[in-house]
Amino acid sequence: MSSSVNSIKKMCVVGAGQMGIGIGLVAARVAKLEVQFVDSNPVQLEKGLSFLDKLLVKDVAKGKCTEDERAEVRSRITSVSAISQISSADFVVEAVSENVELKRKIFA
């Protein structure tokens, strides 16, 4: 791996839908990155994090990870409700719905 990849410690995922949650979960679990989700819709943010928690609990039940590993992964995950609240990130992934106006607003 290059040194630029090794320097990534924290990533932000814009969008807490199923795709964003999946990306963030893999980053937190496999790459052991700190992950911050941002979604301006508080209902979607809560729904996404609840889905993430259910996936982790299911993995414990199936023996794919221990309860301690689940807690460790979950401790690396935080969330905010506005892009302006992102504390810092080495890497940002946009995973919002395929809505051109929404994407324009995010990248404006």
JSON list of C-alpha atoms in Angstrom, two decimals:
[
{"chain": "A", "resi": 1, "resn": "MET", "atom": "CA", "xyz": [0.00, 0.00, 0.00]},
{"chain": "A", "resi": 2, "resn": "SER", "atom": "CA", "xyz": [1.11, 3.51, -0.65]},
{"chain": "A", "resi": 3, "resn": "SER", "atom": "CA", "xyz": [1.73, 5.93, 2.19]},
{"chain": "A", "resi": 4, "resn": "SER", "atom": "CA", "xyz": [-1.28, 8.02, 1.11]},
{"chain": "A", "resi": 5, "resn": "VAL", "atom": "CA", "xyz": [-3.61, 5.06, 1.67]},
{"chain": "A", "resi": 6, "resn": "ASN", "atom": "CA", "xyz": [-2.00, 4.29, 5.02]},
{"chain": "A", "resi": 7, "resn": "SER", "atom": "CA", "xyz": [-2.57, 7.86, 6.16]},
{"chain": "A", "resi": 8, "resn": "ILE", "atom": "CA", "xyz": [-6.36, 7.52, 5.92]},
{"chain": "A", "resi": 9, "resn": "LYS", "atom": "CA", "xyz": [-7.70, 7.23, 9.46]},
{"chain": "A", "resi": 10, "resn": "LYS", "atom": "CA", "xyz": [-11.14, 8.83, 9.23]},
{"chain": "A", "resi": 11, "resn": "MET", "atom": "CA", "xyz": [-13.73, 8.83, 6.50]},
{"chain": "A", "resi": 12, "resn": "CYS", "atom": "CA", "xyz": [-17.05, 10.55, 6.10]},
{"chain": "A", "resi": 13, "resn": "VAL", "atom": "CA", "xyz": [-20.00, 9.02, 4.28]},
{"chain": "A", "resi": 14, "resn": "VAL", "atom": "CA", "xyz": [-22.53, 11.53, 2.96]},
{"chain": "A", "resi": 15, "resn": "GLY", "atom": "CA", "xyz": [-25.83, 9.67, 2.93]},
{"chain": "A", "resi": 16, "resn": "ALA", "atom": "CA", "xyz": [-27.05, 7.14, 5.47]},
{"chain": "A", "resi": 17, "resn": "GLY", "atom": "CA", "xyz": [-29.13, 4.98, 3.17]},
{"chain": "A", "resi": 18, "resn": "GLN", "atom": "CA", "xyz": [-28.46, 1.30, 2.60]},
{"chain": "A", "resi": 19, "resn": "MET", "atom": "CA", "xyz": [-25.50, 1.95, 0.27]},
{"chain": "A", "resi": 20, "resn": "GLY", "atom": "CA", "xyz": [-23.85, 4.51, 2.55]},
{"chain": "A", "resi": 21, "resn": "ILE", "atom": "CA", "xyz": [-24.34, 2.38, 5.64]},
{"chain": "A", "resi": 22, "resn": "GLY", "atom": "CA", "xyz": [-22.81, -0.63, 3.88]},
{"chain": "A", "resi": 23, "resn": "ILE", "atom": "CA", "xyz": [-19.78, 1.38, 2.76]},
{"chain": "A", "resi": 24, "resn": "GLY", "atom": "CA", "xyz": [-19.27, 2.84, 6.22]},
{"chain": "A", "resi": 25, "resn": "LEU", "atom": "CA", "xyz": [-19.69, -0.50, 7.96]},
{"chain": "A", "resi": 26, "resn": "VAL", "atom": "CA", "xyz": [-17.03, -2.14, 5.79]},
{"chain": "A", "resi": 27, "resn": "ALA", "atom": "CA", "xyz": [-14.68, 0.81, 6.39]},
{"chain": "A", "resi": 28, "resn": "ALA", "atom": "CA", "xyz": [-15.16, 0.62, 10.16]},
{"chain": "A", "resi": 29, "resn": "ARG", "atom": "CA", "xyz": [-15.04, -3.15, 10.38]},
{"chain": "A", "resi": 30, "resn": "VAL", "atom": "CA", "xyz": [-12.48, -4.22, 7.80]},
{"chain": "A", "resi": 31, "resn": "ALA", "atom": "CA", "xyz": [-10.25, -1.15, 7.42]},
{"chain": "A", "resi": 32, "resn": "LYS", "atom": "CA", "xyz": [-10.75, -0.14, 11.07]},
{"chain": "A", "resi": 33, "resn": "LEU", "atom": "CA", "xyz": [-11.36, 3.48, 10.09]},
{"chain": "A", "resi": 34, "resn": "GLU", "atom": "CA", "xyz": [-13.27, 6.02, 12.12]},
{"chain": "A", "resi": 35, "resn": "VAL", "atom": "CA", "xyz": [-16.44, 6.65, 10.13]},
{"chain": "A", "resi": 36, "resn": "GLN", "atom": "CA", "xyz": [-18.71, 9.66, 10.36]},
{"chain": "A", "resi": 37, "resn": "PHE", "atom": "CA", "xyz": [-22.08, 9.52, 8.64]},
{"chain": "A", "resi": 38, "resn": "VAL", "atom": "CA", "xyz": [-23.81, 12.71, 7.59]},
{"chain": "A", "resi": 39, "resn": "ASP", "atom": "CA", "xyz": [-27.41, 12.90, 6.46]},
{"chain": "A", "resi": 40, "resn": "SER", "atom": "CA", "xyz": [-29.61, 15.98, 6.59]},
{"chain": "A", "resi": 41, "resn": "ASN", "atom": "CA", "xyz": [-32.68, 13.80, 7.11]},
{"chain": "A", "resi": 42, "resn": "PRO", "atom": "CA", "xyz": [-32.70, 12.82, 10.81]},
{"chain": "A", "resi": 43, "resn": "VAL", "atom": "CA", "xyz": [-35.20, 10.03, 10.20]},
{"chain": "A", "resi": 44, "resn": "GLN", "atom": "CA", "xyz": [-32.96, 8.47, 7.53]},
{"chain": "A", "resi": 45, "resn": "LEU", "atom": "CA", "xyz": [-29.90, 8.89, 9.72]},
{"chain": "A", "resi": 46, "resn": "GLU", "atom": "CA", "xyz": [-31.58, 7.08, 12.62]},
{"chain": "A", "resi": 47, "resn": "LYS", "atom": "CA", "xyz": [-32.99, 4.41, 10.30]},
{"chain": "A", "resi": 48, "resn": "GLY", "atom": "CA", "xyz": [-29.58, 3.83, 8.73]},
{"chain": "A", "resi": 49, "resn": "LEU", "atom": "CA", "xyz": [-27.78, 3.55, 12.06]},
{"chain": "A", "resi": 50, "resn": "SER", "atom": "CA", "xyz": [-30.47, 1.19, 13.34]},
{"chain": "A", "resi": 51, "resn": "PHE", "atom": "CA", "xyz": [-29.95, -0.99, 10.24]},
{"chain": "A", "resi": 52, "resn": "LEU", "atom": "CA", "xyz": [-26.19, -0.94, 10.87]},
{"chain": "A", "resi": 53, "resn": "ASP", "atom": "CA", "xyz": [-26.72, -2.03, 14.48]},
{"chain": "A", "resi": 54, "resn": "LYS", "atom": "CA", "xyz": [-28.99, -4.88, 13.35]},
{"chain": "A", "resi": 55, "resn": "LEU", "atom": "CA", "xyz": [-26.34, -6.07, 10.89]},
{"chain": "A", "resi": 56, "resn": "LEU", "atom": "CA", "xyz": [-23.71, -6.11, 13.61]},
{"chain": "A", "resi": 57, "resn": "VAL", "atom": "CA", "xyz": [-25.98, -7.98, 16.06]},
{"chain": "A", "resi": 58, "resn": "LYS", "atom": "CA", "xyz": [-26.77, -10.50, 13.32]},
{"chain": "A", "resi": 59, "resn": "ASP", "atom": "CA", "xyz": [-23.04, -11.02, 12.70]},
{"chain": "A", "resi": 60, "resn": "VAL", "atom": "CA", "xyz": [-22.52, -11.76, 16.41]},
{"chain": "A", "resi": 61, "resn": "ALA", "atom": "CA", "xyz": [-25.40, -14.24, 16.37]},
{"chain": "A", "resi": 62, "resn": "LYS", "atom": "CA", "xyz": [-23.91, -15.99, 13.32]},
{"chain": "A", "resi": 63, "resn": "GLY", "atom": "CA", "xyz": [-20.46, -16.14, 14.92]},
{"chain": "A", "resi": 64, "resn": "LYS", "atom": "CA", "xyz": [-18.91, -13.81, 12.33]},
{"chain": "A", "resi": 65, "resn": "CYS", "atom": "CA", "xyz": [-17.66, -11.55, 15.13]},
{"chain": "A", "resi": 66, "resn": "THR", "atom": "CA", "xyz": [-17.67, -11.40, 18.90]},
{"chain": "A", "resi": 67, "resn": "GLU", "atom": "CA", "xyz": [-19.65, -8.96, 21.02]},
{"chain": "A", "resi": 68, "resn": "ASP", "atom": "CA", "xyz": [-16.39, -7.17, 21.83]},
{"chain": "A", "resi": 69, "resn": "GLU", "atom": "CA", "xyz": [-15.60, -6.81, 18.12]},
{"chain": "A", "resi": 70, "resn": "ARG", "atom": "CA", "xyz": [-19.13, -5.52, 17.48]},
{"chain": "A", "resi": 71, "resn": "ALA", "atom": "CA", "xyz": [-18.71, -2.92, 20.21]},
{"chain": "A", "resi": 72, "resn": "GLU", "atom": "CA", "xyz": [-15.28, -1.94, 18.87]},
{"chain": "A", "resi": 73, "resn": "VAL", "atom": "CA", "xyz": [-16.64, -1.44, 15.35]},
{"chain": "A", "resi": 74, "resn": "ARG", "atom": "CA", "xyz": [-19.61, 0.55, 16.66]},
{"chain": "A", "resi": 75, "resn": "SER", "atom": "CA", "xyz": [-17.32, 2.77, 18.74]},
{"chain": "A", "resi": 76, "resn": "ARG", "atom": "CA", "xyz": [-15.62, 3.93, 15.54]},
{"chain": "A", "resi": 77, "resn": "ILE", "atom": "CA", "xyz": [-18.92, 5.15, 14.07]},
{"chain": "A", "resi": 78, "resn": "THR", "atom": "CA", "xyz": [-20.43, 8.60, 14.66]},
{"chain": "A", "resi": 79, "resn": "SER", "atom": "CA", "xyz": [-23.01, 10.73, 12.89]},
{"chain": "A", "resi": 80, "resn": "VAL", "atom": "CA", "xyz": [-23.96, 14.34, 12.27]},
{"chain": "A", "resi": 81, "resn": "SER", "atom": "CA", "xyz": [-26.92, 15.96, 10.55]},
{"chain": "A", "resi": 82, "resn": "ALA", "atom": "CA", "xyz": [-25.16, 18.56, 8.39]},
{"chain": "A", "resi": 83, "resn": "ILE", "atom": "CA", "xyz": [-22.09, 18.64, 6.17]},
{"chain": "A", "resi": 84, "resn": "SER", "atom": "CA", "xyz": [-20.96, 21.76, 8.06]},
{"chain": "A", "resi": 85, "resn": "GLN", "atom": "CA", "xyz": [-20.68, 19.58, 11.20]},
{"chain": "A", "resi": 86, "resn": "ILE", "atom": "CA", "xyz": [-18.09, 17.24, 9.73]},
{"chain": "A", "resi": 87, "resn": "SER", "atom": "CA", "xyz": [-15.16, 17.53, 12.13]},
{"chain": "A", "resi": 88, "resn": "SER", "atom": "CA", "xyz": [-12.48, 16.25, 9.79]},
{"chain": "A", "resi": 89, "resn": "ALA", "atom": "CA", "xyz": [-12.05, 13.50, 7.27]},
{"chain": "A", "resi": 90, "resn": "ASP", "atom": "CA", "xyz": [-9.19, 12.07, 5.26]},
{"chain": "A", "resi": 91, "resn": "PHE", "atom": "CA", "xyz": [-11.62, 10.61, 2.74]},
{"chain": "A", "resi": 92, "resn": "VAL", "atom": "CA", "xyz": [-15.24, 11.43, 1.83]},
{"chain": "A", "resi": 93, "resn": "VAL", "atom": "CA", "xyz": [-17.70, 9.16, 0.03]},
{"chain": "A", "resi": 94, "resn": "GLU", "atom": "CA", "xyz": [-20.92, 10.53, -1.45]},
{"chain": "A", "resi": 95, "resn": "ALA", "atom": "CA", "xyz": [-23.70, 7.94, -1.24]},
{"chain": "A", "resi": 96, "resn": "VAL", "atom": "CA", "xyz": [-26.92, 9.92, -1.50]},
{"chain": "A", "resi": 97, "resn": "SER", "atom": "CA", "xyz": [-29.90, 8.91, -3.61]},
{"chain": "A", "resi": 98, "resn": "GLU", "atom": "CA", "xyz": [-29.65, 9.33, -7.37]},
{"chain": "A", "resi": 99, "resn": "ASN", "atom": "CA", "xyz": [-31.23, 12.77, -7.38]},
{"chain": "A", "resi": 100, "resn": "VAL", "atom": "CA", "xyz": [-29.41, 15.29, -9.56]},
{"chain": "A", "resi": 101, "resn": "GLU", "atom": "CA", "xyz": [-30.65, 18.32, -7.63]},
{"chain": "A", "resi": 102, "resn": "LEU", "atom": "CA", "xyz": [-29.58, 16.82, -4.32]},
{"chain": "A", "resi": 103, "resn": "LYS", "atom": "CA", "xyz": [-26.12, 16.05, -5.68]},
{"chain": "A", "resi": 104, "resn": "ARG", "atom": "CA", "xyz": [-25.80, 19.58, -7.05]},
{"chain": "A", "resi": 105, "resn": "LYS", "atom": "CA", "xyz": [-26.72, 20.98, -3.65]},
{"chain": "A", "resi": 106, "resn": "ILE", "atom": "CA", "xyz": [-24.11, 18.83, -1.93]},
{"chain": "A", "resi": 107, "resn": "PHE", "atom": "CA", "xyz": [-21.33, 19.73, -4.35]},
{"chain": "A", "resi": 108, "resn": "ALA", "atom": "CA", "xyz": [-22.20, 23.43, -4.64]}
]
